[in-house]
Tab-separated table of C-alpha atoms and ligand atoms in Angstrom:
chain	number	residue	atom	x	y	z
A	1	MET	CA	121.448	113.136	77.924
A	2	ASP	CA	118.118	114.934	77.966
A	3	LEU	CA	117.299	114.824	81.717
A	4	LEU	CA	114.452	117.039	82.900
A	5	ARG	CA	114.277	118.161	86.514
A	6	ASP	CA	111.579	119.977	88.504
A	7	ALA	CA	112.934	123.450	87.636
A	8	GLU	CA	112.489	122.771	83.878
A	9	ILE	CA	109.060	121.133	84.195
A	10	ASP	CA	105.866	123.160	83.899
A	11	PRO	CA	103.321	121.786	86.399
A	12	SER	CA	100.384	123.640	84.795
A	13	PRO	CA	99.263	120.941	82.273
A	14	LEU	CA	97.896	118.990	85.284
A	15	ALA	CA	96.405	122.024	87.048
A	16	GLY	CA	92.677	121.626	87.607
A	17	LYS	CA	92.758	118.141	86.079
A	18	ARG	CA	91.485	115.002	87.740
A	19	VAL	CA	93.639	111.852	87.643
A	20	ALA	CA	92.181	108.331	87.929
A	21	ILE	CA	94.643	105.680	89.101
A	22	LEU	CA	93.435	102.229	88.017
A	23	GLY	CA	94.790	99.675	90.479
A	24	TYR	CA	96.052	100.111	94.027
A	25	GLY	CA	99.031	97.768	94.037
A	26	ASN	CA	102.749	98.399	94.039
A	27	GLN	CA	102.745	101.454	91.728
A	28	GLY	CA	99.098	102.486	92.116
A	29	ARG	CA	99.342	103.064	95.853
A	30	ALA	CA	102.615	105.032	95.644
A	31	GLN	CA	101.573	107.177	92.677
A	32	ALA	CA	98.118	107.934	94.112
A	33	LEU	CA	99.544	109.018	97.471
A	34	ASN	CA	102.336	111.091	95.900
A	35	LEU	CA	99.794	112.839	93.626
A	36	LYS	CA	97.539	113.584	96.594
A	37	ASP	CA	100.455	115.035	98.554
A	38	SER	CA	101.301	117.153	95.482
A	39	GLU	CA	97.729	118.523	95.692
A	40	ILE	CA	96.497	116.832	92.515
A	41	ASP	CA	92.820	115.806	92.424
A	42	VAL	CA	93.091	112.002	92.398
A	43	VAL	CA	90.622	109.117	92.495
A	44	VAL	CA	91.538	105.429	92.721
A	45	GLY	CA	89.508	103.229	90.353
A	46	LEU	CA	88.907	99.682	91.614
A	47	ARG	CA	86.880	96.662	90.504
A	48	GLY	CA	83.692	95.899	92.438
A	49	GLY	CA	84.372	94.209	95.788
A	50	SER	CA	88.071	95.099	95.719
A	51	GLY	CA	89.776	94.532	99.048
A	52	SER	CA	91.980	97.557	98.329
A	53	ALA	CA	89.129	100.074	98.761
A	54	ILE	CA	89.376	100.126	102.563
A	55	GLU	CA	93.151	100.503	102.479
A	56	ALA	CA	93.044	103.377	99.958
A	57	GLU	CA	90.244	105.171	101.805
A	58	SER	CA	91.982	104.839	105.152
A	59	ALA	CA	95.036	106.482	103.517
A	60	GLY	CA	92.770	109.460	102.741
A	61	LEU	CA	92.184	108.678	99.063
A	62	GLN	CA	88.885	108.848	97.236
A	63	THR	CA	87.914	105.570	95.539
A	64	ASP	CA	85.273	104.626	92.989
A	65	LEU	CA	84.360	101.816	90.637
A	66	LEU	CA	86.597	101.661	87.572
A	67	GLU	CA	83.991	103.039	85.142
A	68	ASN	CA	83.008	105.961	87.396
A	69	ALA	CA	86.619	106.887	88.145
A	70	VAL	CA	87.464	106.856	84.425
A	71	ALA	CA	84.358	108.839	83.455
A	72	SER	CA	85.243	111.543	85.994
A	73	ALA	CA	88.909	111.884	84.971
A	74	ASP	CA	90.986	113.872	82.483
A	75	VAL	CA	94.036	111.629	82.966
A	76	VAL	CA	93.749	107.846	83.454
A	77	MET	CA	96.769	105.789	84.631
A	78	MET	CA	96.778	102.054	83.910
A	79	LEU	CA	98.416	100.673	87.054
A	80	ALA	CA	97.082	97.129	87.109
A	81	PRO	CA	99.362	94.207	86.079
A	82	ASP	CA	100.494	94.433	82.419
A	83	GLU	CA	98.967	91.091	81.417
A	84	ILE	CA	95.446	92.239	82.328
A	85	HIS	CA	95.715	95.613	80.524
A	86	ALA	CA	93.885	94.288	77.446
A	87	ALA	CA	90.812	93.216	79.443
A	88	LEU	CA	90.941	96.296	81.675
A	89	TYR	CA	91.189	98.659	78.701
A	90	ARG	CA	88.230	96.956	76.963
A	91	GLU	CA	86.216	97.520	80.144
A	92	VAL	CA	87.069	101.191	80.633
A	93	GLU	CA	87.412	102.453	77.050
A	94	PRO	CA	83.713	103.370	76.645
A	95	HIS	CA	84.014	105.633	79.711
A	96	LEU	CA	87.131	107.576	78.598
A	97	HIS	CA	86.408	111.201	77.668
A	98	LYS	CA	87.190	112.219	74.119
A	99	GLY	CA	90.682	113.759	74.223
A	100	ALA	CA	91.518	112.348	77.654
A	101	ALA	CA	95.099	111.296	78.441
A	102	LEU	CA	95.848	107.619	78.990
A	103	GLY	CA	99.022	106.937	80.963
A	104	PHE	CA	101.236	103.889	81.606
A	105	SER	CA	104.205	103.087	83.823
A	106	HIS	CA	105.570	100.497	81.396
A	107	GLY	CA	105.568	100.475	77.586
A	108	LEU	CA	104.768	96.756	77.268
A	109	SER	CA	101.014	96.665	76.703
A	110	VAL	CA	101.125	99.346	73.988
A	111	ARG	CA	104.397	98.182	72.350
A	112	PHE	CA	103.196	94.576	72.075
A	113	GLY	CA	99.624	95.343	71.034
A	114	PHE	CA	97.728	94.289	74.189
A	115	ILE	CA	96.028	97.660	73.786
A	116	GLN	CA	95.349	99.815	70.757
A	117	PRO	CA	94.370	103.130	72.327
A	118	ARG	CA	91.528	105.035	70.693
A	119	PRO	CA	92.920	107.577	68.203
A	120	ASP	CA	91.373	110.558	70.032
A	121	LEU	CA	93.400	109.912	73.208
A	122	ASP	CA	96.744	111.341	74.287
A	123	VAL	CA	98.931	108.375	75.301
A	124	PHE	CA	101.962	108.873	77.543
A	125	MET	CA	104.281	106.985	79.839
A	126	ILE	CA	105.955	107.786	83.135
A	127	ALA	CA	107.887	104.692	84.175
A	128	PRO	CA	109.592	105.091	87.560
A	129	LYS	CA	112.743	102.952	87.556
A	130	GLY	CA	112.076	101.079	90.781
A	131	PRO	CA	109.345	99.657	93.002
A	132	GLY	CA	106.403	101.667	94.320
A	133	THR	CA	107.507	101.259	97.942
A	134	ALA	CA	110.736	103.140	97.139
A	135	LEU	CA	108.871	105.701	94.988
A	136	ARG	CA	106.707	106.537	97.994
A	137	SER	CA	109.438	106.544	100.643
A	138	LEU	CA	111.741	108.733	98.508
A	139	TYR	CA	108.890	111.196	97.950
A	140	LYS	CA	108.257	111.410	101.702
A	141	GLN	CA	111.964	112.134	102.280
A	142	GLY	CA	111.761	115.045	99.817
A	143	LYS	CA	113.686	113.021	97.217
A	144	GLY	CA	112.592	111.298	94.007
A	145	MET	CA	113.085	108.276	91.782
A	146	ILE	CA	114.395	108.632	88.245
A	147	ALA	CA	111.740	107.874	85.603
A	148	VAL	CA	111.498	107.401	81.851
A	149	TRP	CA	108.889	109.430	79.969
A	150	ALA	CA	107.467	109.004	76.477
A	151	VAL	CA	104.550	109.996	74.277
A	152	GLU	CA	102.893	107.484	71.940
A	153	GLN	CA	99.948	109.619	70.770
A	154	ASP	CA	99.649	113.398	70.951
A	155	VAL	CA	96.213	114.514	69.873
A	156	THR	CA	95.775	117.645	71.955
A	157	GLY	CA	99.332	118.954	71.690
A	158	TYR	CA	99.621	118.677	75.480
A	159	ALA	CA	100.666	115.011	75.831
A	160	ALA	CA	104.340	115.752	76.562
A	161	GLY	CA	103.374	118.502	79.022
A	162	ILE	CA	100.985	116.173	80.844
A	163	ALA	CA	103.591	113.379	81.000
A	164	GLN	CA	106.227	115.706	82.437
A	165	ALA	CA	103.846	117.395	84.900
A	166	TYR	CA	102.700	113.933	86.046
A	167	GLY	CA	106.322	112.836	86.544
A	168	ARG	CA	106.914	115.983	88.583
A	169	ALA	CA	103.797	115.434	90.713
A	170	ILE	CA	104.835	111.886	91.712
A	171	GLY	CA	108.276	113.214	92.708
A	172	CYS	CA	110.319	111.803	89.812
A	173	GLY	CA	111.301	115.253	88.549
A	174	ARG	CA	113.390	115.678	91.722
A	175	ALA	CA	115.725	112.936	90.423
A	176	GLY	CA	115.135	113.441	86.683
A	177	LEU	CA	112.960	112.394	83.752
A	178	ILE	CA	114.671	110.695	80.800
A	179	ALA	CA	113.043	110.885	77.364
A	180	SER	CA	112.425	107.586	75.571
A	181	THR	CA	109.763	105.761	73.558
A	182	PHE	CA	107.284	103.047	74.520
A	183	ALA	CA	109.198	100.540	72.359
A	184	GLU	CA	112.648	101.374	73.729
A	185	GLU	CA	111.516	101.330	77.374
A	186	ALA	CA	109.529	98.087	77.022
A	187	GLU	CA	112.283	96.221	75.174
A	188	ALA	CA	115.089	97.393	77.497
A	189	ASP	CA	113.034	96.630	80.617
A	190	LEU	CA	112.059	93.120	79.479
A	191	PHE	CA	115.645	92.414	78.415
A	192	ASN	CA	117.014	93.486	81.810
A	193	GLU	CA	114.403	91.443	83.686
A	194	GLN	CA	115.333	88.303	81.792
A	195	ALA	CA	119.041	88.606	81.096
A	196	VAL	CA	120.545	90.875	83.738
A	197	VAL	CA	119.377	92.090	87.139
A	198	TRP	CA	116.274	89.975	87.821
A	199	GLY	CA	117.052	86.873	85.740
A	200	GLY	CA	120.804	86.606	85.217
A	201	VAL	CA	122.103	87.856	88.569
A	202	PRO	CA	119.969	85.615	90.857
A	203	GLU	CA	120.813	82.545	88.741
A	204	LEU	CA	124.518	83.420	89.055
A	205	LEU	CA	124.146	83.667	92.849
A	206	ILE	CA	122.340	80.301	92.971
A	207	ALA	CA	124.948	78.621	90.754
A	208	GLY	CA	127.775	80.024	92.913
A	209	PHE	CA	126.085	78.841	96.130
A	210	ASP	CA	125.471	75.349	94.678
A	211	THR	CA	129.076	75.083	93.462
A	212	LEU	CA	130.532	75.946	96.880
A	213	VAL	CA	128.160	73.602	98.729
A	214	SER	CA	128.954	70.759	96.294
A	215	GLY	CA	132.637	71.513	96.954
A	216	GLY	CA	132.137	70.883	100.683
A	217	VAL	CA	131.646	74.457	101.944
A	218	SER	CA	128.941	74.933	104.609
A	219	PRO	CA	125.652	76.402	103.286
A	220	GLU	CA	125.937	79.324	105.723
A	221	LEU	CA	129.377	80.387	104.489
A	222	ALA	CA	128.394	79.766	100.857
A	223	TYR	CA	125.354	82.008	101.357
A	224	LEU	CA	127.360	84.794	102.996
A	225	GLU	CA	129.946	84.714	100.201
A	226	CYS	CA	127.720	84.369	97.161
A	227	VAL	CA	124.504	86.139	98.159
A	228	GLY	CA	125.227	88.214	101.259
A	229	GLU	CA	127.809	90.427	99.558
A	230	LEU	CA	125.499	91.475	96.723
A	231	LYS	CA	124.135	94.474	98.636
A	232	LEU	CA	127.669	95.734	99.294
A	233	ILE	CA	128.670	95.646	95.632
A	234	ALA	CA	125.349	97.203	94.579
A	235	GLU	CA	125.915	100.099	96.976
A	236	LEU	CA	129.493	100.567	95.765
A	237	ILE	CA	128.415	100.583	92.098
A	238	GLU	CA	125.626	103.040	92.898
A	239	ALA	CA	128.029	105.353	94.753
A	240	ARG	CA	131.159	105.066	92.550
A	241	GLY	CA	130.355	103.311	89.222
A	242	ILE	CA	131.906	99.978	88.195
A	243	ALA	CA	135.463	101.345	87.806
A	244	GLY	CA	135.199	103.085	91.202
A	245	MET	CA	133.831	99.906	92.814
A	246	ARG	CA	136.872	97.952	91.563
A	247	GLU	CA	139.233	100.574	92.984
A	248	ALA	CA	137.471	100.415	96.360
A	249	ILE	CA	137.961	96.686	96.904
A	250	SER	CA	141.148	94.819	97.924
A	251	ASN	CA	143.782	93.996	95.302
A	252	THR	CA	142.950	90.332	95.919
A	253	ALA	CA	139.266	90.829	95.096
A	254	GLU	CA	140.067	93.111	92.160
A	255	LEU	CA	142.521	90.642	90.566
A	256	GLY	CA	140.079	87.775	91.180
A	257	ALA	CA	137.295	89.730	89.500
A	258	LEU	CA	139.567	90.563	86.551
A	259	LEU	CA	140.623	86.966	85.987
A	260	GLY	CA	137.306	85.243	86.791
A	261	GLY	CA	134.561	87.613	85.604
A	262	LYS	CA	135.137	87.286	81.866
A	263	ARG	CA	135.561	83.485	82.120
A	264	ILE	CA	132.030	83.298	83.529
A	265	VAL	CA	130.404	85.957	81.310
A	266	ASP	CA	132.078	84.919	78.076
A	267	GLU	CA	131.166	85.364	74.393
A	268	ALA	CA	128.570	82.570	74.625
A	269	VAL	CA	126.723	84.472	77.381
A	270	ARG	CA	126.748	87.640	75.262
A	271	GLU	CA	125.365	85.678	72.312
A	272	ARG	CA	122.524	84.333	74.476
A	273	MET	CA	121.850	87.883	75.701
A	274	ALA	CA	121.565	89.043	72.076
A	275	GLN	CA	119.212	86.113	71.433
A	276	ILE	CA	116.998	87.158	74.371
A	277	LEU	CA	116.887	90.744	73.074
A	278	ALA	CA	115.871	89.500	69.611
A	279	GLU	CA	113.130	87.302	71.118
A	280	VAL	CA	111.832	90.196	73.240
A	281	ARG	CA	111.665	92.412	70.139
A	282	ALA	CA	109.868	89.690	68.172
A	283	GLY	CA	107.154	89.588	70.863
A	284	GLN	CA	107.924	86.072	72.123
A	285	PHE	CA	107.971	87.101	75.762
A	286	ALA	CA	104.745	89.108	75.380
A	287	ASP	CA	103.092	85.889	74.110
A	288	GLU	CA	104.494	83.960	77.093
A	289	LEU	CA	103.055	86.556	79.464
A	290	ARG	CA	99.605	86.359	77.847
A	291	ASN	CA	99.699	82.535	78.042
A	292	GLU	CA	100.810	82.611	81.668
A	293	GLU	CA	97.848	84.768	82.631
A	294	ALA	CA	95.482	82.548	80.632
A	295	SER	CA	96.792	79.446	82.445
A	296	GLY	CA	96.130	80.992	85.873
A	297	TYR	CA	99.876	81.653	86.454
A	298	GLU	CA	100.672	77.897	86.657
A	299	ARG	CA	104.392	78.209	85.913
A	300	LEU	CA	104.878	81.152	88.262
A	301	GLU	CA	103.111	79.392	91.166
A	302	LYS	CA	105.210	76.245	90.660
A	303	ALA	CA	108.474	78.214	90.451
A	304	ARG	CA	107.622	80.181	93.618
A	305	GLU	CA	106.985	76.945	95.514
A	306	GLU	CA	110.212	75.358	94.271
A	307	ALA	CA	112.285	78.454	95.166
A	308	ARG	CA	110.962	78.405	98.750
A	309	SER	CA	112.094	74.792	99.261
A	310	THR	CA	115.725	75.106	98.060
A	311	LEU	CA	118.696	74.716	100.420
A	312	LEU	CA	119.648	78.309	99.552
A	313	ASP	CA	116.323	79.647	100.784
A	314	GLN	CA	116.391	77.487	103.925
A	315	THR	CA	119.871	78.869	104.651
A	316	TYR	CA	118.617	82.427	104.131
A	317	ARG	CA	115.799	81.822	106.642
A	318	SER	CA	118.058	80.243	109.250
A	319	LEU	CA	120.596	83.095	108.973
A	320	LYS	CA	117.763	85.652	109.302
A	321	GLU	CA	116.563	83.975	112.506
A	322	THR	CA	119.971	84.527	114.101
A	323	GLU	CA	120.021	88.279	113.339
B	1	NAP	N1	105.925	96.793	90.519
B	1	NAP	C1	106.883	97.651	90.186
B	1	NAP	O1	107.860	97.815	90.912
B	1	NAP	C2	106.790	98.481	88.925
B	1	NAP	C3	107.812	99.398	88.618
B	1	NAP	C4	107.677	100.205	87.483
B	1	NAP	C5	106.571	100.054	86.670
B	1	NAP	N2	105.618	99.125	86.958
B	1	NAP	C6	104.438	99.030	86.098
B	1	NAP	O2	103.323	99.533	86.818
B	1	NAP	C7	102.129	98.863	86.398
B	1	NAP	C8	101.440	98.255	87.604
B	1	NAP	O3	102.283	97.241	88.127
B	1	NAP	P1	102.207	96.829	89.674
B	1	NAP	O4	103.356	95.906	89.935
B	1	NAP	O5	102.052	98.061	90.508
B	1	NAP	O6	100.845	96.018	89.648
B	1	NAP	P2	100.179	95.228	90.865
B	1	NAP	O7	100.755	95.641	92.171
B	1	NAP	O8	100.205	93.762	90.570
B	1	NAP	O9	98.651	95.744	90.734
B	1	NAP	C9	97.705	95.303	91.619
B	1	NAP	C10	96.453	96.125	91.461
B	1	NAP	O10	95.846	95.810	90.201
B	1	NAP	C11	94.470	95.531	90.403
B	1	NAP	N3	93.960	94.523	89.468
B	1	NAP	C12	94.431	93.272	89.261
B	1	NAP	N4	93.671	92.642	88.368
B	1	NAP	C13	92.672	93.509	88.025
B	1	NAP	C14	91.558	93.435	87.157
B	1	NAP	N5	91.332	92.330	86.442
B	1	NAP	N6	90.746	94.503	87.048
B	1	NAP	C15	90.996	95.623	87.768
B	1	NAP	N7	92.036	95.768	88.621
B	1	NAP	C16	92.857	94.708	88.738
B	1	NAP	C17	94.436	94.945	91.809
B	1	NAP	O11	93.095	95.091	92.238
B	1	NAP	P3	92.597	94.618	93.698
B	1	NAP	O12	93.108	95.673	94.614
B	1	NAP	O13	91.127	94.605	93.558
B	1	NAP	O14	93.223	93.266	93.926
B	1	NAP	C18	95.448	95.802	92.537
B	1	NAP	O15	94.854	96.993	93.011
B	1	NAP	C19	102.577	97.830	85.369
B	1	NAP	O16	102.438	98.385	84.091
B	1	NAP	C20	104.043	97.613	85.707
B	1	NAP	O17	104.824	97.144	84.621
B	1	NAP	C21	105.690	98.355	88.084
């Protein structure tokens, strides 16, 4: 695998350049602060009246209105939510310097046509593989978070150098930068969100909890069994891989996993996974995301409310209170 680390990355493509971070949310805050601590000239671009201005300024960052930040920058990072990238790009495009570099932390908005970057721009991606809170805390510990890098347009001949130097400056080069493309990263990320870690796994936990409770087990014990042990297995997989995790558990748990796991995740599940991947590639999810934003996030608000009122969530809260 082509994994770049700090020692192989030339920091000079960012030297003397000014970076505008558009958005001060999960990724924007972490990337802006890591850049500042890496002595990069950074400005946070915010919409007029943004409540984030005070927070960013009190963290020692310079802020400006979106158009001014973009006009002053050589590198512009789009770190607002993906579904508003089309509107945000329309707003800032007239202020982008000819030959500037436009950066993303997810391939979605370029892969699925939310944005068609101007042909004179370098277009790159540094996608840290985890939340901004962890990106920032790892950086402060002298560590880093692995990231995927890609170039979609290289007009100046420096796009790859800028992407890698940017990844180094936010601390990701300490863990490693993996080469990819906007399409590969976007499709794999959307697939995982829907079918595996963020979609599949929580639904499996909920179904397991519901099955035990329906079978007469107390909600507290069902929660501890089905949800509480997730962190332990995640840590074991992270430390030892899946084969190593299996060797580290009791023979009872290992045999149970062997006999039960494939009955739950059977051929039909794999077929539905393949279906989800095909739908992602056909742009169906990108359309859903656009519609969700246009509807004022109706479905997401309703789902959040429903999740908070389930027996599983009430059990989580009551167990937390006893800690
Ligand atoms: N979240 C993650 O863990 C993660 C991980 C890897 C990659 N990514 C990628 O990083 C990018 C940013 O995601 P995020 O989760 O960090 O976003 P986020 O936290 O939801 O972004 C919030 C920021 O976006 C600004 N914003 C929202 N709507 C805006 C608008 N219409 N015009 C201008 N600014 C607007 C907000 O402005 P105000 O401050 O004014 O409210 C706020 O500063 C996405 O491409 C995402 O896929 C995210």
